[in-house]
CSV table of C-alpha atoms and ligand atoms in Angstrom, one decimal:
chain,number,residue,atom,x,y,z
E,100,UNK,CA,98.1,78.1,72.5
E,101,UNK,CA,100.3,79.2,75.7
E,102,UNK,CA,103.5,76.7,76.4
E,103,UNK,CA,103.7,75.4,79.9
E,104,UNK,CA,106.6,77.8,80.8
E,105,UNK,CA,103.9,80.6,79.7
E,106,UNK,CA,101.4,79.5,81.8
E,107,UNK,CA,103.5,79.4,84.5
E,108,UNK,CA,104.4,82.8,84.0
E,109,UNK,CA,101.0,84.3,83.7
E,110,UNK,CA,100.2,82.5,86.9
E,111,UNK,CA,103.0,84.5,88.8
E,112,UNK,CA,102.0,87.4,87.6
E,113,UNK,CA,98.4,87.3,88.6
E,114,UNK,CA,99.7,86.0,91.8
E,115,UNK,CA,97.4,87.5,94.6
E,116,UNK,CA,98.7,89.6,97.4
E,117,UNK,CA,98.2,88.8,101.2
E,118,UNK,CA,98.5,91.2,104.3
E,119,UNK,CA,101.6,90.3,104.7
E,120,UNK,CA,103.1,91.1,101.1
E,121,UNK,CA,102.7,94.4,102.5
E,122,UNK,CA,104.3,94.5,106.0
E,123,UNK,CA,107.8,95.3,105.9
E,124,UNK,CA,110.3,93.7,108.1
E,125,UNK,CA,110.6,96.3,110.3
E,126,UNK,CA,108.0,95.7,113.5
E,127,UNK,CA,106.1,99.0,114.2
E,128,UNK,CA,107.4,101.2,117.1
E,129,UNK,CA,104.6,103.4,117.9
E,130,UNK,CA,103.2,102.8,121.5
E,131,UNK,CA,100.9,100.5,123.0
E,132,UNK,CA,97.6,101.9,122.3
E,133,UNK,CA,98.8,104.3,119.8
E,134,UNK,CA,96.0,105.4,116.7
E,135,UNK,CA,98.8,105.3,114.4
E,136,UNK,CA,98.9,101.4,114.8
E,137,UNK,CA,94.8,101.0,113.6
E,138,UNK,CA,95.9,103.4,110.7
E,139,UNK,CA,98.4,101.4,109.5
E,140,UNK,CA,96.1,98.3,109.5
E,141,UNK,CA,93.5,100.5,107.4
E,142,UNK,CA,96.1,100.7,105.0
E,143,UNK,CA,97.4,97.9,104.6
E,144,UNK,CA,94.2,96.3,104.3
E,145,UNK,CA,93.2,98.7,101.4
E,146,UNK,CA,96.3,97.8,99.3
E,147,UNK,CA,95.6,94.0,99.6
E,148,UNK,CA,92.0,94.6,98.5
E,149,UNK,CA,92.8,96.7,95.5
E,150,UNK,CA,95.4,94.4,95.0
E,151,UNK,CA,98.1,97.5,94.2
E,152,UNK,CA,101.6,96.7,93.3
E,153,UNK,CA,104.1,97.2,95.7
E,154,UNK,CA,106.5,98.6,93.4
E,155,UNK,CA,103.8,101.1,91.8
E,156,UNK,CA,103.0,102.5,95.2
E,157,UNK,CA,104.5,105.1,97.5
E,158,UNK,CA,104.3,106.7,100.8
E,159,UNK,CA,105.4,109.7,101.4
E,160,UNK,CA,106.3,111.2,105.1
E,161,UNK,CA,107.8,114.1,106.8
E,162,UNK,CA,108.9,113.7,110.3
E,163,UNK,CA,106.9,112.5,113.2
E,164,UNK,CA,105.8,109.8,114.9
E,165,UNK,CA,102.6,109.2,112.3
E,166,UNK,CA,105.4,110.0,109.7
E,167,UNK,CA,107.0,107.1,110.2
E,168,UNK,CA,104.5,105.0,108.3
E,169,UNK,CA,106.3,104.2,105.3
E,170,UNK,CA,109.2,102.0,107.1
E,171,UNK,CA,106.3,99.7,108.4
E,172,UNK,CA,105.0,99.3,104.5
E,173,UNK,CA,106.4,96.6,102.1
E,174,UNK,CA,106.5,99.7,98.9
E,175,UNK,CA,108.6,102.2,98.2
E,176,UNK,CA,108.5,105.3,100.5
E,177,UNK,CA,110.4,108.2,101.6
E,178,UNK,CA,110.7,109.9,104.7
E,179,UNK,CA,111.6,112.8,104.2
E,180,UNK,CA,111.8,116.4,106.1
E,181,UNK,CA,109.7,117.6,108.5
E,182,UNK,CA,106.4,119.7,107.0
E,183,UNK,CA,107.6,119.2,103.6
E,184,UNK,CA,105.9,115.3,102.8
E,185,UNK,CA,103.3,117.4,100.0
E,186,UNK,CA,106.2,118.6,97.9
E,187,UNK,CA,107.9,115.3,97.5
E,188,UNK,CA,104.9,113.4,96.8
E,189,UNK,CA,104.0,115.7,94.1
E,190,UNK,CA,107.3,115.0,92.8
E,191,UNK,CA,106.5,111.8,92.1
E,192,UNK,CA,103.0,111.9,90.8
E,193,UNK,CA,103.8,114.7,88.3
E,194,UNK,CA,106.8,112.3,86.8
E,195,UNK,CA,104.9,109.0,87.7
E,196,UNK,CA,101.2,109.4,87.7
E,197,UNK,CA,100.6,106.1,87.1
E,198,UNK,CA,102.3,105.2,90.5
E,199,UNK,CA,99.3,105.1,93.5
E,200,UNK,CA,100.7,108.4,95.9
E,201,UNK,CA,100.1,108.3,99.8
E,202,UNK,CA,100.8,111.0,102.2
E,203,UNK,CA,101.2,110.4,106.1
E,204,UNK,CA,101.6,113.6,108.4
E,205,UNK,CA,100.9,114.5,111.5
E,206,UNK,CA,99.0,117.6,112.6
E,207,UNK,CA,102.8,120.0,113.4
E,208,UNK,CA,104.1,118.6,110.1
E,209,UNK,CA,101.0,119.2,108.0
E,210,UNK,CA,99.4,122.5,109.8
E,211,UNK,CA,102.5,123.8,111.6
E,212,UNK,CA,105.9,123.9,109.4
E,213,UNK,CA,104.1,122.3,106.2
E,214,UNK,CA,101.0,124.5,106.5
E,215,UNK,CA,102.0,126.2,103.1
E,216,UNK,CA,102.5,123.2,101.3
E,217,UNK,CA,99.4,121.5,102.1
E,218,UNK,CA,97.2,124.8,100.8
E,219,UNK,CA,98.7,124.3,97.8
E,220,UNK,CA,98.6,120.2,97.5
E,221,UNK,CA,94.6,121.3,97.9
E,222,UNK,CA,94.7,124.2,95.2
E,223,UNK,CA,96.7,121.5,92.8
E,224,UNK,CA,94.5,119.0,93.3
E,225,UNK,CA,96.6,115.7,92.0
E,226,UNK,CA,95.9,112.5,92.5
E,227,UNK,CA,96.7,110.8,95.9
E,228,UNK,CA,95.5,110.6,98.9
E,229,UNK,CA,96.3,112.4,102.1
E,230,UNK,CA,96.3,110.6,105.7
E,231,UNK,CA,96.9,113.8,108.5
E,232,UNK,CA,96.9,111.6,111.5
E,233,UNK,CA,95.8,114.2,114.5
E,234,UNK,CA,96.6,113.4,117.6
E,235,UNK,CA,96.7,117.3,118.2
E,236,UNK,CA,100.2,116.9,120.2
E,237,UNK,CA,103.5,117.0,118.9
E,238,UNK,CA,104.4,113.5,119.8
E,239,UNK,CA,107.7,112.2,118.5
E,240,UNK,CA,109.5,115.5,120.3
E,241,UNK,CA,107.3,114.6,123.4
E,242,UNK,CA,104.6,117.0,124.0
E,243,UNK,CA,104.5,120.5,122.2
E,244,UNK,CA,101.1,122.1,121.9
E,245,UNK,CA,100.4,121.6,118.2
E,246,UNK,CA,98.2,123.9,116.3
E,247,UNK,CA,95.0,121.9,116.5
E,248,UNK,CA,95.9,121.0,120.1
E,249,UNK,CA,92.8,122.5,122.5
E,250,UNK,CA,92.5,125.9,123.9
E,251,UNK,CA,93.8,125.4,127.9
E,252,UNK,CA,96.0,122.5,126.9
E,253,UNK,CA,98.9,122.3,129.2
E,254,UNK,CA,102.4,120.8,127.1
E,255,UNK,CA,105.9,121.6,127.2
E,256,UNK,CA,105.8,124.6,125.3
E,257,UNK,CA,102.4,126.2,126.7
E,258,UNK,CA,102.9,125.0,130.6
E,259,UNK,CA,99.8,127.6,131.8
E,260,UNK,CA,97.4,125.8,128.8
E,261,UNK,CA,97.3,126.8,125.3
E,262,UNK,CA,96.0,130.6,124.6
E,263,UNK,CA,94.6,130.6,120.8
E,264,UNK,CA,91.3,128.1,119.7
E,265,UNK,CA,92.5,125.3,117.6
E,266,UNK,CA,93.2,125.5,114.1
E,267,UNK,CA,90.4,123.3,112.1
E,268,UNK,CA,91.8,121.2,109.4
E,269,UNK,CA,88.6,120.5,108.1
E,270,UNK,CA,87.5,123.7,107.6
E,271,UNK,CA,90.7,125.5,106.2
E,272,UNK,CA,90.7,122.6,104.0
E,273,UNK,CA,87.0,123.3,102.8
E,274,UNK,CA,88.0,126.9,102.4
E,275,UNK,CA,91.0,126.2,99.6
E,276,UNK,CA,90.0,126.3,95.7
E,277,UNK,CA,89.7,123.3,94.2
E,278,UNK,CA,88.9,121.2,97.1
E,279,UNK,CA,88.1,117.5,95.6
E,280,UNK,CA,87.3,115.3,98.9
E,281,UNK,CA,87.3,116.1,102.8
E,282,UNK,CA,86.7,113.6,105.1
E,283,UNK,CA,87.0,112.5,109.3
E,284,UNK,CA,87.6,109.7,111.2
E,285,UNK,CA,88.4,108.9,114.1
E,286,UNK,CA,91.1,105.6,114.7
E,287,UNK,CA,88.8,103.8,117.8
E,288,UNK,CA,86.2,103.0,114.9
E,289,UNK,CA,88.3,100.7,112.5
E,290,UNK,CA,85.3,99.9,109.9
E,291,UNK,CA,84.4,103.4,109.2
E,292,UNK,CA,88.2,104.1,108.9
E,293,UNK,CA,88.5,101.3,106.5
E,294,UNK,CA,85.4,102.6,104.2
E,295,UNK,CA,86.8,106.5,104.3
E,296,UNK,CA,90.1,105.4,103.2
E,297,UNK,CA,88.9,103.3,100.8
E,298,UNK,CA,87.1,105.5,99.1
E,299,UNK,CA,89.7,108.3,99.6
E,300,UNK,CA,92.0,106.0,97.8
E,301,UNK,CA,89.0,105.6,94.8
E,302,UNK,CA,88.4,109.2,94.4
E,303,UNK,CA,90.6,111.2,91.3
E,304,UNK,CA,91.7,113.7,93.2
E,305,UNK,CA,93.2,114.8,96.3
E,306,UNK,CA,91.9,113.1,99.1
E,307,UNK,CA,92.3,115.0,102.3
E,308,UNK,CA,91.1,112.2,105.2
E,309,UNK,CA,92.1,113.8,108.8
E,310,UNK,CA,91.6,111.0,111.1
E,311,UNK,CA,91.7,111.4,115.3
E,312,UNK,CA,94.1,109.8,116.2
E,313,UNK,CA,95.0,108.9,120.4
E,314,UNK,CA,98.4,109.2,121.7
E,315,UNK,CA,97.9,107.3,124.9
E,316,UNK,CA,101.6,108.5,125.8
E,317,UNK,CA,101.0,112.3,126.1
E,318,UNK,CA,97.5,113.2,125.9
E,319,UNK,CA,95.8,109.8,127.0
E,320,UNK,CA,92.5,111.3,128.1
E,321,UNK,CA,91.8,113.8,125.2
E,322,UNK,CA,89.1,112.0,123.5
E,323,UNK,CA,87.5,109.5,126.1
E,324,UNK,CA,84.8,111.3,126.0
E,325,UNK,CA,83.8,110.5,122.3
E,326,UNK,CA,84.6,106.8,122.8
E,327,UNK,CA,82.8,106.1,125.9
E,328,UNK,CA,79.7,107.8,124.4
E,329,UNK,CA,78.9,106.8,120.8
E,330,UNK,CA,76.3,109.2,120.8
E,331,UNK,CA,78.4,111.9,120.7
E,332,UNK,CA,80.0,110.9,117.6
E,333,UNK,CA,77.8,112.6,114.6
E,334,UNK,CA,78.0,109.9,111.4
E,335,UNK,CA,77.6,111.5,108.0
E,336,UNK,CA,75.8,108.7,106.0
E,337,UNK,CA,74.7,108.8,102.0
E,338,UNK,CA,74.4,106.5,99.7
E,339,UNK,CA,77.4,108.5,98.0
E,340,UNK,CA,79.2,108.4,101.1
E,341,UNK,CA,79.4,106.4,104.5
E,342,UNK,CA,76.6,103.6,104.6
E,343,UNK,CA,76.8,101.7,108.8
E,344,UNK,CA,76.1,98.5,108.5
E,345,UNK,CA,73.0,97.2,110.7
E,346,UNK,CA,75.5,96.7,113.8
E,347,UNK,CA,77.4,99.6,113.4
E,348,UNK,CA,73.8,101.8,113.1
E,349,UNK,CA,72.7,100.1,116.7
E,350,UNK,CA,75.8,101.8,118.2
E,351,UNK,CA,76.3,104.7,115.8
E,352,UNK,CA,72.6,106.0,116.4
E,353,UNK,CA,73.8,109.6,115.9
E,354,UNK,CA,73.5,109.7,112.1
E,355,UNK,CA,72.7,112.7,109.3
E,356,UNK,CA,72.1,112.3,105.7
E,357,UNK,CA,74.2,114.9,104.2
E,358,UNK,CA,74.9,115.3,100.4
E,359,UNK,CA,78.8,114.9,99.8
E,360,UNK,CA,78.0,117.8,97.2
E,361,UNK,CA,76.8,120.1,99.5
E,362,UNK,CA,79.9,122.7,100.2
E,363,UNK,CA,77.9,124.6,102.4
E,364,UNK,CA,76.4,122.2,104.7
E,365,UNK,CA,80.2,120.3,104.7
E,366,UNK,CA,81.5,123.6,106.5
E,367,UNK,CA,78.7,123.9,109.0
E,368,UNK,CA,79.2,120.3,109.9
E,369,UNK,CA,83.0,120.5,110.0
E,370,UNK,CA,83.0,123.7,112.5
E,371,UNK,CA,80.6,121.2,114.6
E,372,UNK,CA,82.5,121.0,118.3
E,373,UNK,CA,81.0,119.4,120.8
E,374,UNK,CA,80.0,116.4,118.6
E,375,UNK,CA,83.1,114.8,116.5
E,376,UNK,CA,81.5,114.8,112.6
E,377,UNK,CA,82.5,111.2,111.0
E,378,UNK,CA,82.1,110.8,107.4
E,379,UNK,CA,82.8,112.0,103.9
E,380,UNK,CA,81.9,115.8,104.5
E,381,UNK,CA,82.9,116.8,100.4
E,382,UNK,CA,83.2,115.4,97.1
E,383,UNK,CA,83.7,116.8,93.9
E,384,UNK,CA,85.0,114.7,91.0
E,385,UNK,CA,84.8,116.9,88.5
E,386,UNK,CA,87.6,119.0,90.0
E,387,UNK,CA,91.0,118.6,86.9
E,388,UNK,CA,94.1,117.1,88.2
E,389,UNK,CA,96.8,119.2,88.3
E,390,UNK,CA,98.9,116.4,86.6
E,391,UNK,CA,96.0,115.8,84.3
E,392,UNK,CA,96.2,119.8,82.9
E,393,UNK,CA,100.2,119.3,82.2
E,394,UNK,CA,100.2,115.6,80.5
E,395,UNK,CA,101.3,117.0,77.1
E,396,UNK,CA,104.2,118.2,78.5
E,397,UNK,CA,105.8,115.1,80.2
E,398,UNK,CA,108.4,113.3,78.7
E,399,UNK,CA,107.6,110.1,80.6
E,400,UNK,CA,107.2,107.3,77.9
E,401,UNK,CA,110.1,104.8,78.6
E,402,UNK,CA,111.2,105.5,75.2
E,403,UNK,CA,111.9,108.8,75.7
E,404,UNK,CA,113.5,108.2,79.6
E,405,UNK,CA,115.9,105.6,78.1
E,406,UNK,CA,117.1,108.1,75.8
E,407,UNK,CA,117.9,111.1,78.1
E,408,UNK,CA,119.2,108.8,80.9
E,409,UNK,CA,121.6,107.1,77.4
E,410,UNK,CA,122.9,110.5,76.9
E,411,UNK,CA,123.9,111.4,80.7
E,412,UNK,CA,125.5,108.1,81.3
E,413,UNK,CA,127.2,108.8,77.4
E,414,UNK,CA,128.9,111.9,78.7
E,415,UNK,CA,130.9,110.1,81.7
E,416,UNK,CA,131.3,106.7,80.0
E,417,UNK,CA,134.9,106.1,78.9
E,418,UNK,CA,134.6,104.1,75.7
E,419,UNK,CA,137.4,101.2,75.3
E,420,UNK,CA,139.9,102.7,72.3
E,421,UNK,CA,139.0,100.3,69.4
E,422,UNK,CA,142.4,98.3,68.4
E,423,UNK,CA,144.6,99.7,66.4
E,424,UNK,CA,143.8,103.4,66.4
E,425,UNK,CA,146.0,104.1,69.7
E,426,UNK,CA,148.8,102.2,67.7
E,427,UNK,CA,148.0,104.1,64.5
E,428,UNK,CA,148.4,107.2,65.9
M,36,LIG,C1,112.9,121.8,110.6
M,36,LIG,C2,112.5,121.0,111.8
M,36,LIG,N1,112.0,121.6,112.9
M,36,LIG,C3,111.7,120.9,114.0
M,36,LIG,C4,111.9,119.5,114.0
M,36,LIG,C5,111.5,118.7,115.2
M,36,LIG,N2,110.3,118.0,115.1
M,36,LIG,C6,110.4,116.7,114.7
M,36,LIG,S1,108.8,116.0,114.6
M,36,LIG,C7,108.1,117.4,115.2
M,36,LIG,C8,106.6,117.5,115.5
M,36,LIG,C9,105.9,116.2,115.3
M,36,LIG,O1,104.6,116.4,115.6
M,36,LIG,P1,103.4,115.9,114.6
M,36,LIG,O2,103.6,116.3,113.3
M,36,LIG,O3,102.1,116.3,115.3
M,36,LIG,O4,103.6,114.3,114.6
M,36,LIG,P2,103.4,113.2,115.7
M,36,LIG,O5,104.8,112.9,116.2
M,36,LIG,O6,102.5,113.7,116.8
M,36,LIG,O7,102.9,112.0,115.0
M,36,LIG,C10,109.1,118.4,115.4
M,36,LIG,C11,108.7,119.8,115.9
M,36,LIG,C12,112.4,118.9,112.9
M,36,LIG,N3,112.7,117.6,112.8
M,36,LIG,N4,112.8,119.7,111.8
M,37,LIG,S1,104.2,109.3,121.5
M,37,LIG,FE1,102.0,109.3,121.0
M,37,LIG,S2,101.9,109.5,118.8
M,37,LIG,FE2,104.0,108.9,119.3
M,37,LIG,S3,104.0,106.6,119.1
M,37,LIG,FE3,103.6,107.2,121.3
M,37,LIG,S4,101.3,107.2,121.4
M,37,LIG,FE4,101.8,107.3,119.2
């Protein structure tokens, strides 16, 4: 039988979590308008309905406006250097892969400086999932063409338009061994944004979920086009995938079935441009975890960390001379 003070305790620690136990203090800075704002919601709705631990849950930045994401969540974070989020965050899985990993980017940190680093985050496949918020502008530096940014688009640093097509995310990311999960969103359909990152979040593996996101400040038109005109939004539905409810069907009429298995079709759909694909485009669970393959080899049981962390303090601890021997000799 449990003693009242054990009760007690078992009732703190099955405490549920609200919204708010994972806002930080710090009010969000992004503009009025900004996708980044809807994106944060997403998330912070997904950790109060999985219920995950602040303290076993990380987000990991580089720099950017999207990248500062983990000062607005109540869990630890780091925010780091620019391009370089991937690294860090699998850093901590590899050590910690009990802790639930989150990557924020924005489309110059991820496909620009950190381009490397996220072909190989693909190739490695760990556990964690990958938010690359594309508002295809550099936006915190006010208005470089990015590499997804459009063909013709005038910025700072292309004044007569941009020469080269965009980069796609979606298919480089498709093209990469090992893929494990590809998905797009857009931030203008909040429900849909929920559901992908949800089941980003679910999927073992790493979950690559570009979302469109607006930045109002610097490229305020670039997709009014697609929000005006549900129609021109193409919704990837399965029962393995996105399912609209009856509401969301009535404006989302623009639907295809499509197989979450099916590589091929995933890469015809993802090079689709005049029509922005939403949905979960690839899934493969069967894909090993990169952390998964090297388990034998971490020395991560708190056992073991006590004792190497015992014998670094040991070598700079000064131990107080036991009476007598000073005297003695
Ligand atoms: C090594 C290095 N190079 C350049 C910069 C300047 N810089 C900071 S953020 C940024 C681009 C941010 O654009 P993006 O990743 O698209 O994020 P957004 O601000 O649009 O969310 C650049 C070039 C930097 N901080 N460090
Ligand atoms: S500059 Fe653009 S990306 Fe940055 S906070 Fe403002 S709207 Fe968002």
């Amino acid at each position: 039988m449990q003693s009242p003070h054990t009760e007690c305790l078992l009732k703190l620690v099955h405490e549920e979590h609200s919204i708010q136990d994972y806002q930080s203090n710090i009010p969000p800075r992004w503009c009025t308008g900004c996708g980044d704002n809807g994106i944060l919601t997403a998330i912070q709705r997904l950790c109060r309905d999985e219920q995950l631990e602040p303290e076993n849950t990380v987000f990991v930045s580089g720099i950017g406006c999207s990248s500062r994401l983990p000062h607005y969540m109540n869990a630890y974070g780091f925010h780091g250097l620019h391009g370089r989020a991937l690294p860090v965050a699998e850093g901590v899985k590899m050590r910690r892969p009990d802790l639930h990993v989150f990557v924020t980017t924005g489309d110059g940190d991820c496909c620009s400086i950190g381009a490397a680093h996220w072909i190989h985050a693909v190739r490695y496949n760990m556990n964690m999932t990958m938010l690359l918020h594309d508002n295809q502008i550099y936006g915190l530096t006010k208005m470089q063409a990015s590499p997804t940014s459009p063909k013709g688009q005038k910025s700072n640093t292309t004044p007569r338009g941009a020469y080269l097509n965009p980069l796609n995310p979606l298919t480089v990311t498709l093209g990469v061994s090992n893929v494990s999960f590809v998905a797009q969103v857009a931030d203008w359909m909040p429900d849909v944004l929920y559901d992908i990152v949800s089941q980003a979040y679910r999927h073992k593996g790493f979950s690559f979920v570009r979302v469109l996101q607006r930045c109002p400040e610097f490229l305020p038109h670039r997709f009014d086009e697609w929000v005006r005109d549900p129609a021109r939004m193409r919704v990837i539905v399965h029962p393995e995938g996105v399912q609209l409810s009856a509401s969301l069907s009535k404006t989302y009429r623009n639907q295809e079935i499509h197989d979450p298995a099916n590589l091929d079709r995933a890469r015809e759909i993802a090079s689709l441009t005049d029509e922005i694909p939403v949905g979960i485009l690839y899934r493969n669970s069967d894909v090993p975890c990169y952390e998964d393959l090297r388990e034998g080899e971490r020395p991560n049981t708190p056992g073991l960390i006590r004792t190497v962390l015992d014998e670094e303090f040991d070598k700079f601890t000064i131990w107080p001379e036991e009476p007598g021997v000073a005297a003695a000799e």
